GROMACS .gro file of C-alpha atoms in nm:
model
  282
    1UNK     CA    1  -5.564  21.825  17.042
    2UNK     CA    2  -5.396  21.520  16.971
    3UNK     CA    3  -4.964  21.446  16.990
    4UNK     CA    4  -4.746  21.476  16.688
    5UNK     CA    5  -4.792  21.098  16.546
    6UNK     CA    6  -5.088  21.113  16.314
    7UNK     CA    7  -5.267  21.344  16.110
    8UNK     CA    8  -5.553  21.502  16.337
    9UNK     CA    9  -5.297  21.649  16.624
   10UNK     CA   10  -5.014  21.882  16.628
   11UNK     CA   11  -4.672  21.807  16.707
   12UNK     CA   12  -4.600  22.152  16.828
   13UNK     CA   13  -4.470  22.222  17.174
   14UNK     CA   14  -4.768  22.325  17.352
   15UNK     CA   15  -4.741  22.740  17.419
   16UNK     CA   16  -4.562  22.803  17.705
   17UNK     CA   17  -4.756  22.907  18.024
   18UNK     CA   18  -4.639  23.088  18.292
   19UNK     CA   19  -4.634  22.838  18.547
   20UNK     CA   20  -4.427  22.577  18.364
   21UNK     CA   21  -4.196  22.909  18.282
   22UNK     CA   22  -4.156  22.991  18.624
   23UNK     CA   23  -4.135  22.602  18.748
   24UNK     CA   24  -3.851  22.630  18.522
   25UNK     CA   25  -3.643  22.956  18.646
   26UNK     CA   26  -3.689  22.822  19.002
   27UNK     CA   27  -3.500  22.492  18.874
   28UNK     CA   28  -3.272  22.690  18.738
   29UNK     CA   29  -3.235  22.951  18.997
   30UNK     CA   30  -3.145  22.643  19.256
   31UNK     CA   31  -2.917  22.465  19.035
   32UNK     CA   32  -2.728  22.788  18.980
   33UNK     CA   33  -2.727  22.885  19.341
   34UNK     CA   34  -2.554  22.507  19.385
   35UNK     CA   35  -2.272  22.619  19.161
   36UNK     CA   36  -2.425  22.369  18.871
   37UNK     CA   37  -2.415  22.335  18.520
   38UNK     CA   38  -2.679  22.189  18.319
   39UNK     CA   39  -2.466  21.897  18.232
   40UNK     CA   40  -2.330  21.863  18.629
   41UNK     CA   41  -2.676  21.858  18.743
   42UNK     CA   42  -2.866  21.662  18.489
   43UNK     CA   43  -2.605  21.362  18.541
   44UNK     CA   44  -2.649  21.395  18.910
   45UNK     CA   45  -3.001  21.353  18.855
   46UNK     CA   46  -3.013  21.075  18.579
   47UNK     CA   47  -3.134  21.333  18.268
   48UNK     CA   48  -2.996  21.433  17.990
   49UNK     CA   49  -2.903  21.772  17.974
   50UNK     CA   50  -3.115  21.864  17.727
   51UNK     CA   51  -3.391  21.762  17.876
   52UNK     CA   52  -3.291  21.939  18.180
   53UNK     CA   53  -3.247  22.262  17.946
   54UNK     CA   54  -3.589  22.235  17.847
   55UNK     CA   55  -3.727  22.182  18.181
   56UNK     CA   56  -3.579  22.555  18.229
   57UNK     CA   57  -3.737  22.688  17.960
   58UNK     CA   58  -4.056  22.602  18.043
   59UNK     CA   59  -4.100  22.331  17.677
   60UNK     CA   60  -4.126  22.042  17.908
   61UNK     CA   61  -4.351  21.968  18.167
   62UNK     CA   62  -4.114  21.807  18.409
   63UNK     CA   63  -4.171  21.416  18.536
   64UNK     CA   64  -4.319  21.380  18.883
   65UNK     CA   65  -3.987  21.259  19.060
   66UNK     CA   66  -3.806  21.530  18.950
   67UNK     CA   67  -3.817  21.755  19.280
   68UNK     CA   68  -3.740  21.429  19.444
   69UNK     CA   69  -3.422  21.382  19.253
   70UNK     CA   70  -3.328  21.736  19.301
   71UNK     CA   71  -3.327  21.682  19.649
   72UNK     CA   72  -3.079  21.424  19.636
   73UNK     CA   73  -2.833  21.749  19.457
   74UNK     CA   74  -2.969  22.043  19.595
   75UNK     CA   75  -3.057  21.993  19.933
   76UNK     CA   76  -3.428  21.952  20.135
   77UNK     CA   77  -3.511  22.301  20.044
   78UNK     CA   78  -3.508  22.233  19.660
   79UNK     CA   79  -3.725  21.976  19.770
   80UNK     CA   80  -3.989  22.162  19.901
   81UNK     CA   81  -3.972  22.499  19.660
   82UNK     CA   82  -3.935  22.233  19.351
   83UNK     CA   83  -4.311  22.054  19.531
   84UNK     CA   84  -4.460  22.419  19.568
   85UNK     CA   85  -4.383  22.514  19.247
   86UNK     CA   86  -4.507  22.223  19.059
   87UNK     CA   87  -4.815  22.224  19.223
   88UNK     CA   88  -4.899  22.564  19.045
   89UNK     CA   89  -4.838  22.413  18.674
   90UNK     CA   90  -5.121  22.465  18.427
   91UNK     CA   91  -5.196  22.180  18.285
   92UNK     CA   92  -5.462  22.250  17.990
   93UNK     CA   93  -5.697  22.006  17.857
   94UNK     CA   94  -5.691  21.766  17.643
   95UNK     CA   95  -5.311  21.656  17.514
   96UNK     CA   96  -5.097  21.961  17.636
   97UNK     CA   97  -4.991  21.873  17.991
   98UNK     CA   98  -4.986  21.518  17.855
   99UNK     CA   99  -4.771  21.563  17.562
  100UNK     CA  100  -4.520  21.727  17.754
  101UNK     CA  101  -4.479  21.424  18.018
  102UNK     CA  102  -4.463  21.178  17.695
  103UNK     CA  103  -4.206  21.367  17.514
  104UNK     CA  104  -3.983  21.370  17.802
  105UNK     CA  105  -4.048  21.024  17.890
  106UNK     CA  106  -3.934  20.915  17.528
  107UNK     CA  107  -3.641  21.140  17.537
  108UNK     CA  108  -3.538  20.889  17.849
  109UNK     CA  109  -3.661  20.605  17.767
  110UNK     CA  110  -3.416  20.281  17.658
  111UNK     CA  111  -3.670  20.094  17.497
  112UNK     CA  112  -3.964  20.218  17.270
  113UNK     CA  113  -4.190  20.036  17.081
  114UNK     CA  114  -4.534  20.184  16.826
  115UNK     CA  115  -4.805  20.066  16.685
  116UNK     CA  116  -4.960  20.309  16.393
  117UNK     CA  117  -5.269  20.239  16.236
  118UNK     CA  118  -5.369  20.608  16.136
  119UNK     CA  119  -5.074  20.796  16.015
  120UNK     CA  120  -4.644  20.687  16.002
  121UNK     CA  121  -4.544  20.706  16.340
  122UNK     CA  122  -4.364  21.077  16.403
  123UNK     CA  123  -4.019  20.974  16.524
  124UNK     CA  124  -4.048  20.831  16.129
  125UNK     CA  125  -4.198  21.098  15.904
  126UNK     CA  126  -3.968  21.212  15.658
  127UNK     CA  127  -4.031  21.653  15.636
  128UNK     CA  128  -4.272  21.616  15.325
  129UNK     CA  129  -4.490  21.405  15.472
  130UNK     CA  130  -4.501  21.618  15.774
  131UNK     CA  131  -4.606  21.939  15.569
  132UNK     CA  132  -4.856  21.718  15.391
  133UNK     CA  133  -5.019  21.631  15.728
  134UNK     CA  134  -5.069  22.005  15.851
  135UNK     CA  135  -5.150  22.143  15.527
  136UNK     CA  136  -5.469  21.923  15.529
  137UNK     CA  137  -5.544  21.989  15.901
  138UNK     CA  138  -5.870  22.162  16.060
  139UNK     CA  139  -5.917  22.437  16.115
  140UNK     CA  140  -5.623  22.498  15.890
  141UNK     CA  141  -5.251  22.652  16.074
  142UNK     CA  142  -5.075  22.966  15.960
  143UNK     CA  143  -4.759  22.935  15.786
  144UNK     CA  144  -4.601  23.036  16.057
  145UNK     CA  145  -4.759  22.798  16.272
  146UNK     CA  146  -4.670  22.499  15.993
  147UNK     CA  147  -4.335  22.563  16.005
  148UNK     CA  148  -4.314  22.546  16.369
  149UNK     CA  149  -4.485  22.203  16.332
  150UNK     CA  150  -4.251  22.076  16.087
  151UNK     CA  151  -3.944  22.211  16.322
  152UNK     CA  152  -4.067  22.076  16.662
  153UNK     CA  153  -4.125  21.715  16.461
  154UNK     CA  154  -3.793  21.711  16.314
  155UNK     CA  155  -3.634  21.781  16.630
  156UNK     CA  156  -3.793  21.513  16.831
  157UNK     CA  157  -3.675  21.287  16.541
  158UNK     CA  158  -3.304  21.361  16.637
  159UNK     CA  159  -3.435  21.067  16.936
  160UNK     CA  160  -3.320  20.770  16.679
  161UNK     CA  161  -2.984  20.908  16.657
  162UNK     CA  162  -2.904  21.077  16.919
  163UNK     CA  163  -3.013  20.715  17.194
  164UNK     CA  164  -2.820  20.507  16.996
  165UNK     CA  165  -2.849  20.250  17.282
  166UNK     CA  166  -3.221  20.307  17.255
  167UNK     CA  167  -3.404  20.018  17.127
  168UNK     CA  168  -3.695  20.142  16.876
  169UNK     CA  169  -3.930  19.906  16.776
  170UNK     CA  170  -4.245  19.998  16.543
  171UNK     CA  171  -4.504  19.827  16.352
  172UNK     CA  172  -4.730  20.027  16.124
  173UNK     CA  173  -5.015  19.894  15.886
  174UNK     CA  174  -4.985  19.860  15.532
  175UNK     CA  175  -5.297  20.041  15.451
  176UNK     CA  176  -5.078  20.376  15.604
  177UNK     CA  177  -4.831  20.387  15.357
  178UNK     CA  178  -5.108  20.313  15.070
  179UNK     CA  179  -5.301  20.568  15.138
  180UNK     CA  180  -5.060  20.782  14.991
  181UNK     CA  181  -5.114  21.068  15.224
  182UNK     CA  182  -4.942  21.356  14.979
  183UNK     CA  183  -4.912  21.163  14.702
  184UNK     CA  184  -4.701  20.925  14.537
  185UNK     CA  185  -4.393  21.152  14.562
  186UNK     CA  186  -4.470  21.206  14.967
  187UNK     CA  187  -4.516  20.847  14.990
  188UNK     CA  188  -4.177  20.776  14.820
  189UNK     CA  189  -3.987  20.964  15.039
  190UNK     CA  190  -4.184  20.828  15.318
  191UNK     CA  191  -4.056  20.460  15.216
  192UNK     CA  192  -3.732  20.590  15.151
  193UNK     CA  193  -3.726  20.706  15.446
  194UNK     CA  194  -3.873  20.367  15.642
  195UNK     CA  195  -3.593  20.202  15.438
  196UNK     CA  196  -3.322  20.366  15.575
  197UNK     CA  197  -3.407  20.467  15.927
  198UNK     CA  198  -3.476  20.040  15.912
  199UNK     CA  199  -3.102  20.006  15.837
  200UNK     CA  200  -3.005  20.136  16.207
  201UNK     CA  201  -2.900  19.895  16.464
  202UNK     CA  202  -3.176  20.035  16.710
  203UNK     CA  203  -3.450  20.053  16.506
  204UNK     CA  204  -3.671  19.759  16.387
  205UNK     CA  205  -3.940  19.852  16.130
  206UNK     CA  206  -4.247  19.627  16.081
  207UNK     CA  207  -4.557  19.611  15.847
  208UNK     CA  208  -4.844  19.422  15.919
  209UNK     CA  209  -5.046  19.315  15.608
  210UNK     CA  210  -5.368  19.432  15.536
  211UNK     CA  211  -5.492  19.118  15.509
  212UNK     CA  212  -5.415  18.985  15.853
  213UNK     CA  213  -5.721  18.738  16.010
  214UNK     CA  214  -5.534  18.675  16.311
  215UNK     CA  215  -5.491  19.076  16.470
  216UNK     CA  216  -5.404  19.199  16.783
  217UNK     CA  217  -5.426  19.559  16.752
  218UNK     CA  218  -5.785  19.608  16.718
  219UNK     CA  219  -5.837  19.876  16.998
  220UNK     CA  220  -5.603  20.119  16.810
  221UNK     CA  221  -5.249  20.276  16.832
  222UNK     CA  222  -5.039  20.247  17.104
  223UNK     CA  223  -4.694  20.369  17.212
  224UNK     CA  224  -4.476  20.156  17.510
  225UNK     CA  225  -4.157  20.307  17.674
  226UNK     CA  226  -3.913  20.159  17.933
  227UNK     CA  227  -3.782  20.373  18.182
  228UNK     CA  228  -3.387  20.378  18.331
  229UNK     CA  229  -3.623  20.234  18.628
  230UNK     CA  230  -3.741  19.971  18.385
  231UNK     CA  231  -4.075  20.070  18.487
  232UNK     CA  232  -4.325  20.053  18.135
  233UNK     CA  233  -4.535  20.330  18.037
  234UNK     CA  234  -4.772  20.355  17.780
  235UNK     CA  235  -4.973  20.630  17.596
  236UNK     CA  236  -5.280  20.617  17.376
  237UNK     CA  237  -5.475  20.904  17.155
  238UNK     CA  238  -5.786  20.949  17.009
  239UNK     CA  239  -5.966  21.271  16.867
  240UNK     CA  240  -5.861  21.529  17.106
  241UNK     CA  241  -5.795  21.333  17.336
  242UNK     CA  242  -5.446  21.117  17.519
  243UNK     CA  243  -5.407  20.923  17.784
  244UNK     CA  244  -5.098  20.825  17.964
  245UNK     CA  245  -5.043  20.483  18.129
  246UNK     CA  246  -4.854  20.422  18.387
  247UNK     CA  247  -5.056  20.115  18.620
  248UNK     CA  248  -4.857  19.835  18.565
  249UNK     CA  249  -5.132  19.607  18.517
  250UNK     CA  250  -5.245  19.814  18.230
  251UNK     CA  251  -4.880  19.872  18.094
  252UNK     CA  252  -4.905  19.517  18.103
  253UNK     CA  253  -5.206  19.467  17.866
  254UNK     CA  254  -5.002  19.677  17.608
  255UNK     CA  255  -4.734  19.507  17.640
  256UNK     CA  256  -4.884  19.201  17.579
  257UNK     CA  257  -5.081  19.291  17.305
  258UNK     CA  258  -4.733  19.499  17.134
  259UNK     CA  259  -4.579  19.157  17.141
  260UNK     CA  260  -4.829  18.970  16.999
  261UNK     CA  261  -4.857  19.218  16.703
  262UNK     CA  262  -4.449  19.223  16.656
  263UNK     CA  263  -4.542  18.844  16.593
  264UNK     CA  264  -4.854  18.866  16.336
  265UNK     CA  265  -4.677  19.110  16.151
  266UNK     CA  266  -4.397  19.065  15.862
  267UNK     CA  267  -3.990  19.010  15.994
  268UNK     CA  268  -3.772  19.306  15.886
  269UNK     CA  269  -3.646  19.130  15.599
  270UNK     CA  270  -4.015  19.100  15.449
  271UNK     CA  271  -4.114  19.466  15.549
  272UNK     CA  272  -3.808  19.571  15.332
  273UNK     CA  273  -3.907  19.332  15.040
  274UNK     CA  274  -4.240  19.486  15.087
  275UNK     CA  275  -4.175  19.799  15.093
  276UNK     CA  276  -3.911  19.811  14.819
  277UNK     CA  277  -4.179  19.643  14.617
  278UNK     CA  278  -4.430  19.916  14.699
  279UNK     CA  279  -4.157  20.182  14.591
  280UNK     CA  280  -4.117  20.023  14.256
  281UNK     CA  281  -4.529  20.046  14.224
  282UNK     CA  282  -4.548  20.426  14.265
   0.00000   0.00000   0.00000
């Protein structure tokens, strides 16, 4: 299974399993025992406290140098249950376990950049586009298990505004948004959409022409955060299939290659002209 920015994955929170459930009460358990709120203990550690929250609940699988910061709050013993406890985790295969560590890597990250070739990017798809996506997937979801798609998307979306000092950066290919995934009324709202997400001071939206001869982004999508550390991760997807990159010599190829495709693609100001232009065509 694939992550929640094109059409062939799922966006949904992985199920939760037992282990990250019980990773979870521990954390909670040892922050309570320290006299703790969320809030209290996720500034001591440098998270938010709603990612802490859904560290608790098992939704997140939580970031490697988490019983190390705990440790720092809690005391050696934290330390050592915290290690125990997350060497039990399930980690499934495929995109679960991986999923998880992106999602809570964007929700701390201070800089995020995308490059979309396949589908809109899913911090930017408006609901109707969303729906359109899983009611084409295979093998085809319940409703029930739709709607809990189109809920767990939306909610990761609430990113943009609520990391205001979060730079977003994304560059997506024309041919996406002509596709007209849903038809011309999805892809309207999708543009509407691009339009005015475009309009925030922390987001830059880009479109690269479909007739580009000079193209960096052969290899396929790829997604960039900075961390508070300023350390770069990156995170790539296939059918099935994710990887998460964290080598800084690799980071480093993406990076180079992101910046070289923020520069063969159109400014702001043309992606708006273009766009409103491919509005007024639908």
């Amino acid at each position: 299974m694939t992550a929640d920015h094109g059409g062939n994955g799922t966006n949904t929170e992985p199920e939760l399993s037992d282990s990250l459930k019980t990773f979870g009460a521990v954390l909670k358990a040892l922050r309570e025992e320290s006299g703790l709120t969320q809030e209290e203990f996720a500034r001591r550690v440098r998270y938010s406290a709603a990612y802490v929250a859904k560290i608790e609940q098992g939704k997140r699988f939580p970031p490697g140098d988490l019983p190390a910061r705990a440790e720092e709050v809690l005391g050696p013993v934290a330390l050592k249950v915290l290690t125990a406890a997350a060497r039990s985790l399930t980690r499934r295969a495929g995109l679960a376990s991986w999923f998880r560590q992106w999602a809570g890597i964007e929700e701390e990250a201070i800089s995020l950049y995308a490059y979309e070739c396949r589908a809109v990017p899913g911090l930017l798809q408006p609901e109707s586009y969303i729906r359109a996506i899983f009611d084409r997937r295979l093998p085809p979801v319940t409703e029930e298990q739709l709607e809990r798609s189109v809920s767990a998307r939306l909610d990761r979306q609430q990113l943009i505004e609520q990391r205001p000092n979060t730079a977003f950066t994304f560059v997506i290919e024309q041919c996406v948004l002509e596709r007209h995934l849903g038809g011309a009324d999805v892809t309207r709202h999708v543009i509407d959409h691009l339009l005015n997400v475009g309009t925030r001071r922390n987001v830059e939206v880009q479109v690269m022409p479909t007739r580009q001869e000079d193209h960096c982004g052969i290899d396929g999508p790829m997604y960039l955060a900075e961390t508070p550390g300023h350390q770069w991760i990156g995170y790539t997807e296939g059918q099935r299939s994710s990887t998460l990159i964290s080598a800084p010599k690799d980071a480093s190829v993406l990076l180079q290659r992101y910046g070289r495709l923020r520069s063969q693609a159109l400014d702001c100001g043309a992606t708006v002209k273009l766009l409103e232009q491919m509005r007024g065509a639908l």
